[in-house]
Amino acid sequence: MINILLIASIFGFVLSTLLFLKKTTNTNATFFLGSFYFILSIYALQTYIVDGGNLDKTRWFFIWPLIPYNAICIPIYYYFQAIFKDKIQWKKRQILLFVPLLLSFIDVGYIYLYPDTVYTPILNDAIVNPEDRLEVNYLLLHLDQHVFIRHVWHLGVLLIILPQLLNFLKLGKEDRLKGILNKWLRLFWGVLFIFAISAILYVLEKMGVISIFNNFQHGELVSLTLYLTFLSIGVLPVYFPSILQGYPRVIKVASLSQKERDNEVSELKFGLQEEEITTKLELLNQKKLYLEQDFNLTKCAQEMEMPAHHISYFLKSYYGMSFSSYKNNLRMEDAKKLIEEGYLKNNTIEALAGECGFATRTSFSKTFKNETELSPSQYALDIK
């Protein structure tokens, strides 16, 4: 079973790297999810090294991983916050998240300050008796106390975000992609909760407080619930990339335009970076990709490096139109400009339709008439 830990750690490092490099609209959420898997990968690798009897060959991989381990509740908390709010907001009370991390910095720093008298005996004892390493005393706490505090904080974070999670799950239930995101968040939160409870019970037994898992040795229970489960759910961010994008939020804000100040009107705006999205749309329009016959919402999303449903949501909220209407509106502007410049003097309407991204004259003429209430030939006569 020990080899499962090595497989899980390798998979986790690959997955975290993919998440760090992946371009998404909700970069904060992707970063914190990648950080979580990275910490988990270090955890799995060290467990493989120590419990597998390989610590003597990799002595440098010891003690210091306690620092990232004790930070595991931080990416968990901020990942959910980034999903819920599409942004990260710092509040003073969040400093409590860093208490386990601070304790580990103090204890690890103390051990490395006195390598001969403190570090070497701890290392040698872990090589000889890896199953007893949780009983080692550092400066402030024993290692089992560090583990206990870490997972109590881990459990506390999950309970704190639970009401927010339940409220978030109610939003946009009719949206297919939001439904996928909801399933992922429920699964992810549930696995984290099971692991936190299992880890707390396991370390309490190691501390002699309870006696439940006598038949499991070397942390087999924790290893099984953690690494096998996270190995399986680690596939989801790759198989369903839409869960990395979050969920677009609509925020009601007061408009700053003079017209809206005069009329005291509030406008619904997109919860993502409005300026960034409009800039990307403008760059895309400058390339005139909308004139290509195969230009659709999927291709637009690829060009803008955004999920398709975010683009649709933005166009509906900001411009009040569908993607198809937005695309045809741009095409008609080009068509009118070409007609005004005399394009139809030497070319047919079929040629004009192809120039504007339409496969047939019929679809072009219908769209043009819907836009201008005139056929292309009538519009040309009016211009003349």
PDB file of C-alpha atoms in Angstrom, residues 199 337 372:
ATOM      1  CA  ALA A 199      -7.231  12.681  11.184  1.00  0.00           C
ATOM      2  CA  LYS A 337     -19.744  50.098 -44.154  1.00  0.00           C
ATOM      3  CA  THR A 372     -31.874  47.896 -40.740  1.00  0.00           C
TER       4      THR A 372
END
